[in-house]
Structure formats: structure tokens, C-alpha cells
Coordinates of C-alpha atoms in Angstrom, one line a residue:
Chain A
M1 CA -0.1 0.0 -0.2
A2 CA 1.4 3.1 -0.9
L3 CA 0.2 5.8 1.2
L4 CA 3.0 8.4 2.2
D5 CA 4.8 7.1 0.1
F6 CA 4.0 9.9 -1.7
F7 CA 5.2 12.0 1.1
R8 CA 8.7 9.7 1.5
Q9 CA 9.7 9.3 -1.9
S10 CA 10.5 13.1 -2.5
K11 CA 11.0 14.5 1.2
P12 CA 12.4 18.0 0.5
T13 CA 16.3 18.9 2.2
T14 CA 15.6 23.2 2.6
A15 CA 11.9 24.1 3.2
Q16 CA 12.8 26.3 0.4
L17 CA 12.1 23.2 -1.7
A18 CA 8.9 21.7 -0.2
K19 CA 5.8 21.0 -1.9
E20 CA 2.6 21.4 -0.5
R21 CA 1.3 17.9 -1.0
L22 CA -2.2 16.3 -0.9
Q23 CA -2.9 12.1 -0.7
V24 CA -6.6 10.8 -1.2
I25 CA -6.5 7.2 -0.7
V26 CA -10.4 5.8 -0.8
A27 CA -10.9 1.9 -0.2
H28 CA -13.5 0.3 -1.3
Q29 CA -14.4 -3.1 -0.2
R30 CA -17.5 -5.1 -1.3
A31 CA -19.5 -7.8 0.3
G32 CA -19.3 -11.1 -1.3
N33 CA -22.5 -10.7 -2.6
T34 CA -23.0 -7.3 -3.7
S35 CA -23.9 -6.3 -7.7
A36 CA -23.8 -3.0 -6.2
P37 CA -21.7 -0.7 -9.4
D38 CA -18.8 0.9 -9.3
Y39 CA -19.1 3.8 -8.4
L40 CA -15.4 4.8 -7.1
P41 CA -14.6 6.0 -11.1
K42 CA -17.2 8.7 -10.3
L43 CA -16.1 9.0 -6.9
Q44 CA -13.0 10.0 -8.2
K45 CA -14.6 12.8 -10.2
D46 CA -16.4 14.2 -7.7
L47 CA -13.4 14.1 -5.1
L48 CA -11.5 16.5 -7.6
R49 CA -14.2 18.9 -8.3
V50 CA -14.4 18.9 -4.4
I51 CA -10.9 19.6 -4.2
R52 CA -10.7 22.2 -6.4
K53 CA -12.6 24.5 -4.7
Y54 CA -10.3 24.7 -2.2
V55 CA -6.4 24.7 -4.1
K56 CA -5.8 25.2 -7.4
V57 CA -4.6 22.3 -9.1
G58 CA -3.9 21.2 -12.8
D59 CA -4.1 18.2 -14.3
D60 CA -0.8 17.9 -15.0
A61 CA 0.2 17.2 -10.7
V62 CA -2.6 15.1 -10.3
N63 CA -1.6 11.4 -10.2
I64 CA -4.3 8.7 -10.3
G65 CA -3.9 5.8 -9.8
V66 CA -6.2 2.2 -9.2
E67 CA -5.6 -0.8 -7.4
R68 CA -7.1 -4.3 -7.1
D69 CA -7.3 -6.9 -5.2
G70 CA -9.8 -8.9 -4.8
E71 CA -13.2 -7.3 -3.4
L72 CA -11.1 -4.7 -1.8
E73 CA -10.9 -2.0 -4.6
V74 CA -8.5 1.3 -4.0
L75 CA -8.3 4.4 -5.9
E76 CA -5.7 7.3 -5.1
L77 CA -5.2 10.3 -6.0
N78 CA -1.4 12.2 -6.0
I79 CA -1.6 16.0 -5.7
T80 CA 1.7 18.6 -5.9
L81 CA 0.1 21.5 -4.5
P82 CA 0.8 25.1 -6.4
S83 CA 3.5 25.8 -3.7
Q84 CA 2.0 30.2 -4.0
Q85 CA -1.4 29.4 -3.2
Chain B
M1 CA -1.5 4.7 9.6
A2 CA -4.2 3.0 10.1
L3 CA -5.0 2.0 5.7
L4 CA -6.7 -0.8 5.5
D5 CA -7.0 -1.9 9.4
F6 CA -10.2 -1.4 9.5
F7 CA -11.0 -4.0 6.7
R8 CA -8.6 -6.7 8.2
Q9 CA -10.0 -5.8 12.7
S10 CA -13.3 -7.2 10.9
K11 CA -12.9 -9.6 8.4
P12 CA -16.0 -11.4 7.7
T13 CA -16.1 -15.2 8.5
T14 CA -19.4 -16.0 5.9
A15 CA -19.9 -14.2 2.4
Q16 CA -23.1 -13.6 3.9
L17 CA -21.5 -11.7 7.0
A18 CA -19.7 -10.0 5.1
K19 CA -19.8 -5.8 5.3
E20 CA -19.1 -3.0 2.6
R21 CA -17.2 -0.4 3.8
L22 CA -15.4 2.5 2.5
Q23 CA -12.5 4.3 4.2
V24 CA -11.4 7.9 2.2
I25 CA -8.0 9.0 3.3
V26 CA -6.9 12.2 3.2
A27 CA -3.3 13.6 4.0
H28 CA -2.1 16.7 3.8
Q29 CA 1.4 17.6 3.9
R30 CA 2.7 21.8 4.0
A31 CA 5.3 23.5 3.1
G32 CA 7.4 24.0 6.4
N33 CA 6.8 27.8 5.3
T34 CA 2.8 27.9 4.2
S35 CA 0.6 30.4 5.9
A36 CA -2.0 28.8 4.2
P37 CA -5.9 28.0 6.3
D38 CA -6.3 25.4 7.0
Y39 CA -9.0 23.5 5.2
L40 CA -9.1 19.7 6.1
P41 CA -12.3 20.6 8.5
K42 CA -14.0 21.7 5.1
L43 CA -13.5 19.0 2.8
Q44 CA -14.2 16.6 4.7
K45 CA -17.2 17.4 5.6
D46 CA -17.8 18.0 1.2
L47 CA -15.9 14.2 0.9
L48 CA -18.9 13.5 3.2
R49 CA -21.5 14.6 0.6
V50 CA -19.7 13.8 -2.2
I51 CA -19.8 10.0 -0.7
R52 CA -23.8 10.3 0.5
K53 CA -24.6 11.3 -3.6
Y54 CA -23.3 7.5 -4.3
V55 CA -24.1 5.8 -0.8
K56 CA -26.5 5.8 1.9
V57 CA -25.1 6.3 4.4
G58 CA -26.2 7.6 8.2
D59 CA -23.9 9.3 10.5
D60 CA -22.9 6.5 12.7
A61 CA -22.0 4.6 9.9
V62 CA -19.8 7.0 9.9
N63 CA -15.8 7.3 12.0
I64 CA -14.3 10.2 11.8
G65 CA -10.5 10.4 13.0
V66 CA -7.7 13.0 12.5
E67 CA -3.6 12.5 13.0
R68 CA -0.7 15.0 12.8
D69 CA 2.3 14.4 13.1
G70 CA 4.5 17.8 12.1
E71 CA 3.7 19.0 8.8
L72 CA 1.5 16.1 8.4
E73 CA -2.1 16.1 8.9
V74 CA -4.4 13.0 7.9
L75 CA -7.3 12.8 8.0
E76 CA -9.0 9.3 8.6
L77 CA -13.1 8.5 7.3
N78 CA -13.9 4.7 7.8
I79 CA -18.3 4.0 6.8
T80 CA -19.4 0.7 7.2
L81 CA -22.2 0.8 4.2
P82 CA -25.8 -0.6 4.3
S83 CA -25.4 -4.4 2.9
Q84 CA -28.5 -3.7 0.9
Q85 CA -28.7 -1.0 -1.1

């Protein structure tokens, strides 16, 4: 699981190099017998829209990944925020 | 970090007992010299509102936690979804 790897992988060495970052992880475990539709793709778009209410981020600052492991689906949004807001 | 502990801690033994769960984690690392306001509390409310577009969850099905570690702030929403939607 990649939680916080996003932060660790490029740890700033000086305050000047420090970037503000935001990571959103959505993990969805389905019940074994469910036939509920997968709403994660839509949820992902809505989450990004909500985040953009608070911070200005371009598409190239957003890294999106999805992992599946059986009934567990994990959506990950990694966002590097602009240094001056 | 509690990612996926939410799922592990009550692993169902039969399909009948399986619950659908959703975990949302928002990790926010501030830059060292930022004085940006903390938008996580508002973001948290908006995220819940977005999630409720897709799943019906009562307040008692939502467990919210916040952890702070220096410049890193982690918001966690653990949601147990109704078995029949």
C-alpha cells in the first residue's frame, strides 16, 4: 500500500524546496454477494472537483492510480500543490 | 498508519457476514513556510457529502479520525455501508 510513499519519495531537504502535497485514498471493500455498480470512477471525479474548491491544481499535478485485490479496490489521488496559493 | 486496518479488524468469516466498507484517507503535507489556512475540516464535510451521493450512510456509520504529525495531517473517514442498497 502506497500511503505516504508519495510524501516520502521526494522528501525535501530544505524548507525552500518543500512542496505542499495532498494524497487522497479511497478504499472500497465490496461485500461478497453484492452486485452494486462500481461508483469509484465517478466518485474520483467528484473528489477532484471538491479538492479543486480549495486548491488550484492543474491536471498535470494530479497522479491517479487504482489497485484491485479481490473484493478490495483502492483509488489513489496524489496531488502536488502549487507552492504559492 | 491505519490504512486498511479498518477492513482487517473485522474480517468476515462468511459471505453472509460480509459488510461493504469504504475508507477515505486524506493526507495533507504542508510546506514548511506556508501560512495557508487549514481546509481539511471543510474538505471532510464536502467529501462526506460527495460520498452520500453514491451510498446511503447515516452519521452513526461514519467514523472520523484526524492525526497530526508535524507538517503532515491525516484525515480518515471509515464508513460501513448498508448491506442492502
